[in-house]
């Protein structure tokens, strides 16, 4: 007798959630995407493209009412960090006891925020290290390379997590399971510090990493973050081809040297933009407080300073005010941003 397919709900299916849901459905999971009305309107046309351009167009159900997640085995949470508390309250009213909740969100605190409310479910922190863009409101395209990771759990949630791992594998998107997911998340956050840096100048990811002044800004942020994490008991893991300590040394190198090193290590679609820049362009608040702001908060809590990350957080907050007011975004030039950070570093 064939077993029932794994029932997976995706709460807050935007770029990441839609992509993960479609890849899981391609791996024989029974997937329901919870999202905005526009997503439901194009439910029959949704498809995903991996980094090589392979198309995945499995059938998924799309809903706007979270009660449709009441019978799922697994719920992926993919909302922005600022929406986590609200998501937890909504999910506490609909999820079945014992359901596995996987936080595929930026930042390092969201799983704990969910866990404080979802006491009858098993909450697992997880990490998406690649970028996804939505094209024409229906195509979810992976735009950068990187792994997908989740923390290991003990007890009854382990079997469900391993079933989820198997579905991702059948869908062609391997899920790596880690005992030290906190260090993996710290490593991911260091990489994500470039979200704010590239957004501050309004550049695509590829253009940003091709600009030496921007790489210097990024290196300063990563160096601070690495120091803060190490001094507060974390050992950030390698989540891209190079360890964080090597990235810090490589980023400031001249363009000809750095780009020769980086080309075989990472794939970046020329059109890919950071989620921070995408939020600004859509007139929304960003997750900067859970990225560069996280480094600043941890530094202050340890009696340290993180001036480069403070500059990035301040610049993005300035851009947010213009974004939500529907004004022209006052991006800095790469030279202006590096000058601000250089001055802050003294």
Short mmCIF file of C-alpha atoms in Angstrom, two decimals, residues 50-175:
data_model
loop_
_atom_site.label_atom_id
_atom_site.label_comp_id
_atom_site.label_asym_id
_atom_site.label_seq_id
_atom_site.Cartn_x
_atom_site.Cartn_y
_atom_site.Cartn_z
CA UNK A 50 16.33 26.49 -11.37
CA UNK A 51 19.69 28.14 -11.91
CA UNK A 52 20.28 26.16 -15.11
CA UNK A 53 16.90 27.15 -16.53
CA UNK A 54 15.09 23.85 -15.95
CA UNK A 55 11.34 24.41 -15.62
CA UNK A 56 9.14 22.92 -12.89
CA UNK A 57 5.37 23.32 -13.23
CA UNK A 58 3.67 20.91 -10.80
CA UNK A 59 0.13 21.46 -9.64
CA UNK A 60 -0.21 23.27 -6.33
CA UNK A 61 -3.19 24.66 -4.48
CA UNK A 62 -3.16 28.37 -3.65
CA UNK A 63 -5.23 29.87 -0.85
CA UNK A 64 -5.58 33.19 0.96
CA UNK A 65 -7.17 31.69 4.09
CA UNK A 66 -4.64 30.13 6.51
CA UNK A 67 -7.26 27.67 7.78
CA UNK A 68 -6.45 25.62 4.68
CA UNK A 69 -3.21 24.64 6.46
CA UNK A 70 -5.05 22.85 9.27
CA UNK A 71 -4.14 19.35 8.08
CA UNK A 72 -0.57 19.85 6.85
CA UNK A 73 2.28 17.70 8.14
CA UNK A 74 4.79 20.50 7.55
CA UNK A 75 4.39 24.26 7.44
CA UNK A 76 7.14 26.34 5.86
CA UNK A 77 7.13 29.90 7.19
CA UNK A 78 8.49 32.33 4.60
CA UNK A 79 7.15 35.71 5.71
CA UNK A 80 9.40 38.72 6.32
CA UNK A 81 10.92 38.92 9.80
CA UNK A 82 8.66 41.80 10.85
CA UNK A 83 5.64 39.59 10.19
CA UNK A 84 6.83 36.63 12.25
CA UNK A 85 4.90 37.40 15.42
CA UNK A 86 1.67 37.84 13.49
CA UNK A 87 2.31 34.65 11.55
CA UNK A 88 2.85 32.72 14.78
CA UNK A 89 -0.48 33.92 16.18
CA UNK A 90 -2.34 32.97 13.00
CA UNK A 91 -0.70 29.57 12.75
CA UNK A 92 -1.36 28.79 16.41
CA UNK A 93 -5.07 28.89 15.59
CA UNK A 94 -4.93 26.54 12.61
CA UNK A 95 -1.99 24.12 12.71
CA UNK A 96 -2.50 20.64 14.08
CA UNK A 97 -0.60 19.65 17.24
CA UNK A 98 2.62 17.90 16.29
CA UNK A 99 2.97 19.62 12.93
CA UNK A 100 6.53 20.46 11.88
CA UNK A 101 7.13 24.19 11.35
CA UNK A 102 10.22 25.17 9.34
CA UNK A 103 11.35 28.80 9.39
CA UNK A 104 12.89 29.57 6.00
CA UNK A 105 13.46 33.23 6.87
CA UNK A 106 16.28 35.74 7.00
CA UNK A 107 17.83 36.59 10.34
CA UNK A 108 18.60 34.44 13.35
CA UNK A 109 15.72 34.95 15.77
CA UNK A 110 12.61 33.95 13.85
CA UNK A 111 12.49 30.29 14.84
CA UNK A 112 12.59 31.26 18.51
CA UNK A 113 9.82 33.81 17.98
CA UNK A 114 7.70 31.10 16.39
CA UNK A 115 8.61 28.59 19.10
CA UNK A 116 7.40 30.89 21.87
CA UNK A 117 3.87 30.79 20.44
CA UNK A 118 3.68 27.42 18.66
CA UNK A 119 4.20 25.29 21.75
CA UNK A 120 2.27 22.29 20.39
CA UNK A 121 4.34 22.11 17.22
CA UNK A 122 8.00 21.38 16.51
CA UNK A 123 9.79 24.45 15.14
CA UNK A 124 12.98 24.08 13.09
CA UNK A 125 15.27 26.94 12.00
CA UNK A 126 16.32 26.77 8.36
CA UNK A 127 18.20 28.78 5.77
CA UNK A 128 17.91 29.62 2.07
CA UNK A 129 21.26 30.87 0.81
CA UNK A 130 20.17 31.67 -2.75
CA UNK A 131 18.14 34.48 -4.28
CA UNK A 132 14.79 34.06 -6.05
CA UNK A 133 13.00 36.59 -8.24
CA UNK A 134 9.38 36.59 -9.41
CA UNK A 135 8.75 37.33 -13.07
CA UNK A 136 5.33 38.39 -14.37
CA UNK A 137 3.73 37.35 -11.05
CA UNK A 138 3.93 33.66 -11.92
CA UNK A 139 7.48 32.54 -12.65
CA UNK A 140 9.79 31.91 -9.69
CA UNK A 141 13.39 31.94 -10.87
CA UNK A 142 16.44 31.02 -8.81
CA UNK A 143 18.98 33.76 -9.50
CA UNK A 144 22.06 32.84 -7.43
CA UNK A 145 23.70 29.62 -6.31
CA UNK A 146 23.81 28.30 -2.75
CA UNK A 147 22.58 25.52 -0.45
CA UNK A 148 19.29 24.96 1.35
CA UNK A 149 19.73 23.98 5.00
CA UNK A 150 17.71 23.12 8.10
CA UNK A 151 18.43 22.14 11.67
CA UNK A 152 18.08 18.55 12.82
CA UNK A 153 15.42 17.68 15.37
CA UNK A 154 14.95 14.81 17.79
CA UNK A 155 11.85 12.84 18.57
CA UNK A 156 8.67 12.65 16.51
CA UNK A 157 9.62 15.58 14.27
CA UNK A 158 12.65 13.76 12.87
CA UNK A 159 10.63 11.36 10.70
CA UNK A 160 8.65 14.23 9.19
CA UNK A 161 11.81 16.27 8.62
CA UNK A 162 13.41 13.34 6.81
CA UNK A 163 10.32 13.00 4.62
CA UNK A 164 10.63 16.70 3.80
CA UNK A 165 14.30 16.17 2.98
CA UNK A 166 13.32 13.34 0.62
CA UNK A 167 10.71 15.47 -1.17
CA UNK A 168 13.21 18.26 -1.72
CA UNK A 169 15.68 15.70 -3.05
CA UNK A 170 13.17 14.24 -5.50
CA UNK A 171 12.40 17.79 -6.61
CA UNK A 172 16.07 18.32 -7.44
CA UNK A 173 16.75 20.74 -4.57
CA UNK A 174 18.80 19.00 -1.86
CA UNK A 175 18.10 19.95 1.75
#
